[in-house]
């Protein structure tokens, strides 16, 4: 099941009555929906075109045309790659041979990257890249596994001279957010989008005047709704036994895209700093080794 259909299936009970009718119609025959106009779908579901537009925006699409393009892309990819088993993830099984474990991890990671890529909104990504490039200061928030993702972004940004810090302590996150202002960026990572400490930090940062960016799994969440620029990774990995493996890979995939986009945008500024940081590390590593 595609990420979009997965979210509709698991969140339709949270929707209003009219939105639920839309979700059920889409789930019943997604391939038909991509060829429909908004008026035809509205008539079939007994709702107004405006309801469909609002429904798509709740799912973080620009409108019905954008929704259809993303859904069609996911359906086409699934049809073209039946040997990959769709978008199902393989869980940890007792007594699996190592060869099966290796293949399962590879399949899970490749699927998470593919599904995340299909969800990307290039315009929104560019907006995030531009905000990060302009930022006077970037503060990164994440708890537990999400702090590892935030720390990865920190290690990248510091190499190109961006004034940034990653915070994993909830008290320090609020302290940091309180000192932000216009011209700064707060970047919050939470797979669920419901981590209370991260929500509080991003809310405080926004109230302080900073631009806010979130990175969550795809779907409706408090953190995504709160952010000025919500970014999404695949939401298909579930179950405690998976240990946030594929989801972490999906989030790191977006971090790499953001970082590469920043360097590409300000190539003349960032590349010399990136090269100098590399040379300095090599110099002191060799000096210490000698």
mmCIF file of C-alpha atoms in Angstrom:
data_model
loop_
_atom_site.group_PDB
_atom_site.id
_atom_site.type_symbol
_atom_site.label_atom_id
_atom_site.label_comp_id
_atom_site.label_asym_id
_atom_site.label_seq_id
_atom_site.Cartn_x
_atom_site.Cartn_y
_atom_site.Cartn_z
ATOM 1 C CA UNK A 1 0.000 0.000 0.000
ATOM 2 C CA UNK A 2 1.282 3.452 -0.908
ATOM 3 C CA UNK A 3 2.095 5.973 1.851
ATOM 4 C CA UNK A 4 -0.927 8.097 0.911
ATOM 5 C CA UNK A 5 -3.356 5.162 0.976
ATOM 6 C CA UNK A 6 -1.772 3.888 4.183
ATOM 7 C CA UNK A 7 -2.457 7.203 5.914
ATOM 8 C CA UNK A 8 -6.037 7.317 4.619
ATOM 9 C CA UNK A 9 -6.676 3.777 5.863
ATOM 10 C CA UNK A 10 -5.288 4.423 9.333
ATOM 11 C CA UNK A 11 -6.631 7.936 9.881
ATOM 12 C CA UNK A 12 -10.052 7.860 8.236
ATOM 13 C CA UNK A 13 -11.784 7.423 11.615
ATOM 14 C CA UNK A 14 -10.333 10.774 12.691
ATOM 15 C CA UNK A 15 -11.853 12.547 9.691
ATOM 16 C CA UNK A 16 -15.187 14.322 9.484
ATOM 17 C CA UNK A 17 -18.121 12.435 7.982
ATOM 18 C CA UNK A 18 -17.705 14.064 4.554
ATOM 19 C CA UNK A 19 -13.934 13.591 4.554
ATOM 20 C CA UNK A 20 -14.395 9.940 5.540
ATOM 21 C CA UNK A 21 -16.650 9.403 2.514
ATOM 22 C CA UNK A 22 -13.885 10.780 0.318
ATOM 23 C CA UNK A 23 -11.236 8.604 1.966
ATOM 24 C CA UNK A 24 -13.340 5.472 1.512
ATOM 25 C CA UNK A 25 -14.014 6.288 -2.164
ATOM 26 C CA UNK A 26 -10.305 6.827 -2.812
ATOM 27 C CA UNK A 27 -9.339 3.631 -0.995
ATOM 28 C CA UNK A 28 -11.960 1.640 -2.914
ATOM 29 C CA UNK A 29 -10.472 2.503 -6.309
ATOM 30 C CA UNK A 30 -7.405 4.760 -6.212
ATOM 31 C CA UNK A 31 -6.546 4.145 -9.875
ATOM 32 C CA UNK A 32 -9.881 5.646 -10.926
ATOM 33 C CA UNK A 33 -9.434 8.740 -8.799
ATOM 34 C CA UNK A 34 -6.309 9.927 -10.636
ATOM 35 C CA UNK A 35 -8.361 10.236 -13.844
ATOM 36 C CA UNK A 36 -11.281 12.100 -12.268
ATOM 37 C CA UNK A 37 -11.985 15.785 -12.157
ATOM 38 C CA UNK A 38 -12.832 17.402 -8.844
ATOM 39 C CA UNK A 39 -16.478 17.943 -9.862
ATOM 40 C CA UNK A 40 -16.975 14.301 -10.829
ATOM 41 C CA UNK A 41 -15.513 13.050 -7.541
ATOM 42 C CA UNK A 42 -17.577 15.577 -5.583
ATOM 43 C CA UNK A 43 -20.783 14.363 -7.252
ATOM 44 C CA UNK A 44 -19.942 10.699 -6.633
ATOM 45 C CA UNK A 45 -19.272 11.323 -2.935
ATOM 46 C CA UNK A 46 -22.081 13.799 -2.380
ATOM 47 C CA UNK A 47 -19.723 16.545 -1.230
ATOM 48 C CA UNK A 48 -18.716 19.951 -2.553
ATOM 49 C CA UNK A 49 -15.509 20.599 -4.536
ATOM 50 C CA UNK A 50 -14.454 22.895 -1.687
ATOM 51 C CA UNK A 51 -14.629 19.913 0.706
ATOM 52 C CA UNK A 52 -12.270 17.970 -1.554
ATOM 53 C CA UNK A 53 -9.838 20.880 -1.652
ATOM 54 C CA UNK A 54 -9.886 21.169 2.141
ATOM 55 C CA UNK A 55 -9.459 17.398 2.432
ATOM 56 C CA UNK A 56 -6.333 17.524 0.248
ATOM 57 C CA UNK A 57 -4.899 20.400 2.270
ATOM 58 C CA UNK A 58 -5.463 18.471 5.507
ATOM 59 C CA UNK A 59 -3.193 15.836 3.935
ATOM 60 C CA UNK A 60 -0.640 18.591 3.208
ATOM 61 C CA UNK A 61 -1.217 18.769 -0.551
ATOM 62 C CA UNK A 62 -1.705 22.055 -2.404
ATOM 63 C CA UNK A 63 -5.036 20.873 -3.781
ATOM 64 C CA UNK A 64 -6.724 18.065 -5.689
ATOM 65 C CA UNK A 65 -4.423 18.210 -8.764
ATOM 66 C CA UNK A 66 -1.340 17.911 -6.539
ATOM 67 C CA UNK A 67 -2.957 15.011 -4.659
ATOM 68 C CA UNK A 68 -3.691 13.166 -7.921
ATOM 69 C CA UNK A 69 -0.150 13.618 -9.231
ATOM 70 C CA UNK A 70 1.393 12.170 -6.045
ATOM 71 C CA UNK A 71 -1.112 9.315 -5.864
ATOM 72 C CA UNK A 72 -0.599 8.442 -9.546
ATOM 73 C CA UNK A 73 3.167 8.369 -9.016
ATOM 74 C CA UNK A 74 2.840 5.958 -6.110
ATOM 75 C CA UNK A 75 0.434 3.686 -7.997
ATOM 76 C CA UNK A 76 2.699 3.642 -11.066
ATOM 77 C CA UNK A 77 5.737 2.758 -8.993
ATOM 78 C CA UNK A 78 3.900 -0.054 -7.202
ATOM 79 C CA UNK A 79 2.669 -1.460 -10.519
ATOM 80 C CA UNK A 80 6.151 -1.265 -12.044
ATOM 81 C CA UNK A 81 7.838 -3.004 -9.116
ATOM 82 C CA UNK A 82 5.652 -5.945 -8.061
ATOM 83 C CA UNK A 83 8.724 -8.008 -7.281
ATOM 84 C CA UNK A 84 9.559 -5.632 -4.451
ATOM 85 C CA UNK A 85 6.425 -6.585 -2.618
ATOM 86 C CA UNK A 86 4.788 -3.160 -2.750
ATOM 87 C CA UNK A 87 5.473 -1.006 0.274
ATOM 88 C CA UNK A 88 5.384 -3.680 2.970
ATOM 89 C CA UNK A 89 8.154 -3.712 5.556
ATOM 90 C CA UNK A 90 9.632 -6.900 6.964
ATOM 91 C CA UNK A 91 9.654 -7.211 10.725
ATOM 92 C CA UNK A 92 12.204 -8.938 12.959
ATOM 93 C CA UNK A 93 11.585 -12.704 13.068
ATOM 94 C CA UNK A 94 13.070 -15.164 15.557
ATOM 95 C CA UNK A 95 15.782 -17.423 14.143
ATOM 96 C CA UNK A 96 16.102 -15.777 10.734
ATOM 97 C CA UNK A 97 19.303 -16.739 8.859
ATOM 98 C CA UNK A 98 21.748 -13.853 8.512
ATOM 99 C CA UNK A 99 21.339 -13.847 4.714
ATOM 100 C CA UNK A 100 17.581 -13.234 5.128
ATOM 101 C CA UNK A 101 18.214 -10.455 7.674
ATOM 102 C CA UNK A 102 20.603 -8.701 5.288
ATOM 103 C CA UNK A 103 18.080 -8.871 2.446
ATOM 104 C CA UNK A 104 15.263 -7.686 4.708
ATOM 105 C CA UNK A 105 17.226 -4.656 5.942
ATOM 106 C CA UNK A 106 18.167 -3.722 2.392
ATOM 107 C CA UNK A 107 14.551 -4.025 1.243
ATOM 108 C CA UNK A 108 13.232 -1.995 4.182
ATOM 109 C CA UNK A 109 15.718 0.837 3.677
ATOM 110 C CA UNK A 110 15.237 1.006 -0.084
ATOM 111 C CA UNK A 111 11.465 1.000 0.360
ATOM 112 C CA UNK A 112 11.581 3.775 2.952
ATOM 113 C CA UNK A 113 13.696 5.966 0.662
ATOM 114 C CA UNK A 114 11.484 5.264 -2.343
ATOM 115 C CA UNK A 115 8.267 5.958 -0.445
ATOM 116 C CA UNK A 116 9.688 9.127 1.098
ATOM 117 C CA UNK A 117 10.837 10.406 -2.298
ATOM 118 C CA UNK A 118 7.336 9.907 -3.704
ATOM 119 C CA UNK A 119 5.974 12.213 -0.978
ATOM 120 C CA UNK A 120 8.410 15.071 -1.544
ATOM 121 C CA UNK A 121 7.004 18.491 -2.346
ATOM 122 C CA UNK A 122 9.826 20.199 -4.254
ATOM 123 C CA UNK A 123 8.402 23.687 -3.749
ATOM 124 C CA UNK A 124 8.170 23.156 0.006
ATOM 125 C CA UNK A 125 11.673 21.654 0.099
ATOM 126 C CA UNK A 126 13.045 24.690 -1.725
ATOM 127 C CA UNK A 127 11.309 26.993 0.747
ATOM 128 C CA UNK A 128 12.988 25.118 3.606
ATOM 129 C CA UNK A 129 16.382 25.271 1.881
ATOM 130 C CA UNK A 130 16.029 29.016 1.293
ATOM 131 C CA UNK A 131 15.064 29.617 4.931
ATOM 132 C CA UNK A 132 18.032 27.579 6.166
ATOM 133 C CA UNK A 133 20.422 29.385 3.816
ATOM 134 C CA UNK A 134 19.237 32.799 5.039
ATOM 135 C CA UNK A 135 19.098 31.919 8.712
ATOM 136 C CA UNK A 136 21.213 33.868 11.168
ATOM 137 C CA UNK A 137 20.993 30.866 13.505
ATOM 138 C CA UNK A 138 19.562 27.347 13.237
ATOM 139 C CA UNK A 139 18.489 25.374 16.317
ATOM 140 C CA UNK A 140 17.728 21.674 15.926
ATOM 141 C CA UNK A 141 15.383 19.749 18.246
ATOM 142 C CA UNK A 142 14.808 16.015 18.602
ATOM 143 C CA UNK A 143 14.300 13.485 21.379
ATOM 144 C CA UNK A 144 15.557 9.869 21.540
ATOM 145 C CA UNK A 145 16.065 8.436 18.005
ATOM 146 C CA UNK A 146 15.040 11.750 16.466
ATOM 147 C CA UNK A 147 17.943 13.426 18.275
ATOM 148 C CA UNK A 148 20.299 11.259 16.202
ATOM 149 C CA UNK A 149 18.777 12.696 13.032
ATOM 150 C CA UNK A 150 19.059 16.240 14.416
ATOM 151 C CA UNK A 151 22.669 15.565 15.407
ATOM 152 C CA UNK A 152 23.467 14.344 11.893
ATOM 153 C CA UNK A 153 22.117 17.597 10.432
ATOM 154 C CA UNK A 154 24.122 19.578 13.005
ATOM 155 C CA UNK A 155 27.365 17.847 11.996
ATOM 156 C CA UNK A 156 26.689 18.704 8.363
ATOM 157 C CA UNK A 157 25.710 22.336 8.939
ATOM 158 C CA UNK A 158 28.641 23.105 11.222
ATOM 159 C CA UNK A 159 31.035 22.050 8.451
ATOM 160 C CA UNK A 160 29.744 24.782 6.153
ATOM 161 C CA UNK A 161 29.867 27.493 8.788
ATOM 162 C CA UNK A 162 26.182 27.637 9.697
ATOM 163 C CA UNK A 163 25.598 28.950 13.225
ATOM 164 C CA UNK A 164 23.683 25.995 14.658
ATOM 165 C CA UNK A 165 23.211 23.767 17.699
ATOM 166 C CA UNK A 166 21.367 20.484 18.233
ATOM 167 C CA UNK A 167 19.463 20.049 21.503
ATOM 168 C CA UNK A 168 18.263 16.708 22.898
ATOM 169 C CA UNK A 169 17.482 17.940 26.421
ATOM 170 C CA UNK A 170 13.917 19.194 26.775
ATOM 171 C CA UNK A 171 14.834 22.049 29.127
ATOM 172 C CA UNK A 172 17.597 23.246 26.820
ATOM 173 C CA UNK A 173 15.236 23.060 23.853
ATOM 174 C CA UNK A 174 12.860 25.513 25.515
ATOM 175 C CA UNK A 175 15.754 27.697 26.654
ATOM 176 C CA UNK A 176 17.070 27.771 23.094
ATOM 177 C CA UNK A 177 13.652 28.438 21.577
ATOM 178 C CA UNK A 178 13.071 31.339 23.964
ATOM 179 C CA UNK A 179 16.178 33.123 22.688
ATOM 180 C CA UNK A 180 15.316 32.854 18.984
ATOM 181 C CA UNK A 181 13.871 35.726 16.972
ATOM 182 C CA UNK A 182 13.008 36.766 13.425
ATOM 183 C CA UNK A 183 15.763 35.678 11.068
ATOM 184 C CA UNK A 184 16.380 32.433 12.975
ATOM 185 C CA UNK A 185 15.156 28.926 12.145
ATOM 186 C CA UNK A 186 13.985 26.157 14.476
ATOM 187 C CA UNK A 187 14.088 22.668 12.935
ATOM 188 C CA UNK A 188 12.233 19.939 14.865
ATOM 189 C CA UNK A 189 12.388 16.189 14.221
ATOM 190 C CA UNK A 190 9.780 13.710 15.490
ATOM 191 C CA UNK A 191 8.699 10.598 13.595
ATOM 192 C CA UNK A 192 5.294 10.532 15.289
ATOM 193 C CA UNK A 193 4.910 14.303 15.250
ATOM 194 C CA UNK A 194 3.457 14.020 18.744
ATOM 195 C CA UNK A 195 6.545 14.176 20.995
ATOM 196 C CA UNK A 196 5.433 16.663 23.701
ATOM 197 C CA UNK A 197 8.899 18.132 24.368
ATOM 198 C CA UNK A 198 9.531 18.743 20.658
ATOM 199 C CA UNK A 199 6.084 20.255 20.170
ATOM 200 C CA UNK A 200 6.655 22.636 23.070
ATOM 201 C CA UNK A 201 10.061 23.687 21.729
ATOM 202 C CA UNK A 202 8.801 24.390 18.212
ATOM 203 C CA UNK A 203 5.775 26.232 19.553
ATOM 204 C CA UNK A 204 8.010 28.418 21.729
ATOM 205 C CA UNK A 205 10.364 29.076 18.802
ATOM 206 C CA UNK A 206 7.463 30.175 16.606
ATOM 207 C CA UNK A 207 6.133 32.453 19.328
ATOM 208 C CA UNK A 208 9.623 33.975 19.600
ATOM 209 C CA UNK A 209 9.487 34.941 15.909
ATOM 210 C CA UNK A 210 11.650 32.204 14.352
ATOM 211 C CA UNK A 211 10.719 30.375 11.163
ATOM 212 C CA UNK A 212 9.782 26.780 12.027
ATOM 213 C CA UNK A 213 10.439 23.564 10.075
ATOM 214 C CA UNK A 214 9.246 20.101 11.091
ATOM 215 C CA UNK A 215 10.282 16.651 9.898
ATOM 216 C CA UNK A 216 7.698 13.984 10.734
ATOM 217 C CA UNK A 217 6.180 10.851 9.246
ATOM 218 C CA UNK A 218 3.556 11.562 6.607
ATOM 219 C CA UNK A 219 0.076 12.227 7.943
ATOM 220 C CA UNK A 220 -1.683 14.629 10.264
ATOM 221 C CA UNK A 221 0.240 15.445 13.445
ATOM 222 C CA UNK A 222 0.495 18.279 15.936
ATOM 223 C CA UNK A 223 4.091 19.107 15.036
ATOM 224 C CA UNK A 224 3.421 19.233 11.278
ATOM 225 C CA UNK A 225 0.393 21.465 11.794
ATOM 226 C CA UNK A 226 2.436 23.757 14.026
ATOM 227 C CA UNK A 227 5.355 24.221 11.594
ATOM 228 C CA UNK A 228 5.611 26.948 8.970
ATOM 229 C CA UNK A 229 7.245 24.383 6.665
ATOM 230 C CA UNK A 230 6.247 20.752 7.330
ATOM 231 C CA UNK A 231 8.409 18.059 5.712
ATOM 232 C CA UNK A 232 7.489 14.384 5.607
ATOM 233 C CA UNK A 233 9.116 10.966 5.469
ATOM 234 C CA UNK A 234 7.389 7.655 4.805
ATOM 235 C CA UNK A 235 4.906 6.584 7.491
ATOM 236 C CA UNK A 236 4.714 2.868 6.714
ATOM 237 C CA UNK A 237 7.100 1.557 9.360
ATOM 238 C CA UNK A 238 5.195 0.547 12.479
ATOM 239 C CA UNK A 239 5.759 -1.855 15.345
ATOM 240 C CA UNK A 240 8.221 -1.666 18.217
ATOM 241 C CA UNK A 241 10.347 -4.553 16.980
ATOM 242 C CA UNK A 242 11.585 -2.576 13.993
ATOM 243 C CA UNK A 243 13.471 -0.215 16.282
ATOM 244 C CA UNK A 244 12.936 2.913 14.146
ATOM 245 C CA UNK A 245 15.362 1.616 11.526
ATOM 246 C CA UNK A 246 13.740 2.369 8.174
ATOM 247 C CA UNK A 247 12.160 5.557 9.533
ATOM 248 C CA UNK A 248 15.580 6.877 10.554
ATOM 249 C CA UNK A 249 16.956 6.129 7.073
ATOM 250 C CA UNK A 250 13.989 7.969 5.524
ATOM 251 C CA UNK A 251 14.559 11.036 7.685
ATOM 252 C CA UNK A 252 18.304 11.041 6.989
ATOM 253 C CA UNK A 253 17.445 10.891 3.281
ATOM 254 C CA UNK A 254 15.603 14.219 3.639
ATOM 255 C CA UNK A 255 18.431 15.700 5.722
ATOM 256 C CA UNK A 256 20.893 14.829 2.942
ATOM 257 C CA UNK A 257 18.604 16.447 0.365
ATOM 258 C CA UNK A 258 18.338 19.634 2.428
ATOM 259 C CA UNK A 259 22.083 19.820 3.009
ATOM 260 C CA UNK A 260 22.950 19.187 -0.644
ATOM 261 C CA UNK A 261 20.344 21.744 -1.709
ATOM 262 C CA UNK A 262 21.838 24.343 0.640
ATOM 263 C CA UNK A 263 25.378 23.779 -0.645
ATOM 264 C CA UNK A 264 24.172 23.870 -4.250
ATOM 265 C CA UNK A 265 22.246 27.111 -3.629
ATOM 266 C CA UNK A 266 25.191 28.896 -1.990
ATOM 267 C CA UNK A 267 27.978 26.950 -3.672
ATOM 268 C CA UNK A 268 30.502 29.781 -3.655
ATOM 269 C CA UNK A 269 30.011 30.397 0.078
ATOM 270 C CA UNK A 270 29.696 26.862 1.405
ATOM 271 C CA UNK A 271 32.100 24.774 -0.691
ATOM 272 C CA UNK A 272 35.282 26.607 0.478
ATOM 273 C CA UNK A 273 34.167 26.145 4.107
ATOM 274 C CA UNK A 274 33.368 22.484 3.526
ATOM 275 C CA UNK A 275 36.748 21.912 1.905
ATOM 276 C CA UNK A 276 38.608 23.824 4.624
ATOM 277 C CA UNK A 277 36.910 21.871 7.408
ATOM 278 C CA UNK A 278 37.889 18.637 5.657
ATOM 279 C CA UNK A 279 41.512 19.758 5.262
ATOM 280 C CA UNK A 280 41.751 20.854 8.893
ATOM 281 C CA UNK A 281 40.387 17.553 10.161
ATOM 282 C CA UNK A 282 42.829 15.657 7.956
ATOM 283 C CA UNK A 283 45.733 17.821 9.133
ATOM 284 C CA UNK A 284 45.090 17.275 12.844
ATOM 285 C CA UNK A 285 44.292 13.595 12.353
ATOM 286 C CA UNK A 286 47.610 13.015 10.588
ATOM 287 C CA UNK A 287 49.459 15.193 13.086
ATOM 288 C CA UNK A 288 48.058 13.177 15.980
ATOM 289 C CA UNK A 289 48.773 9.912 14.186
ATOM 290 C CA UNK A 290 52.376 10.979 13.479
#
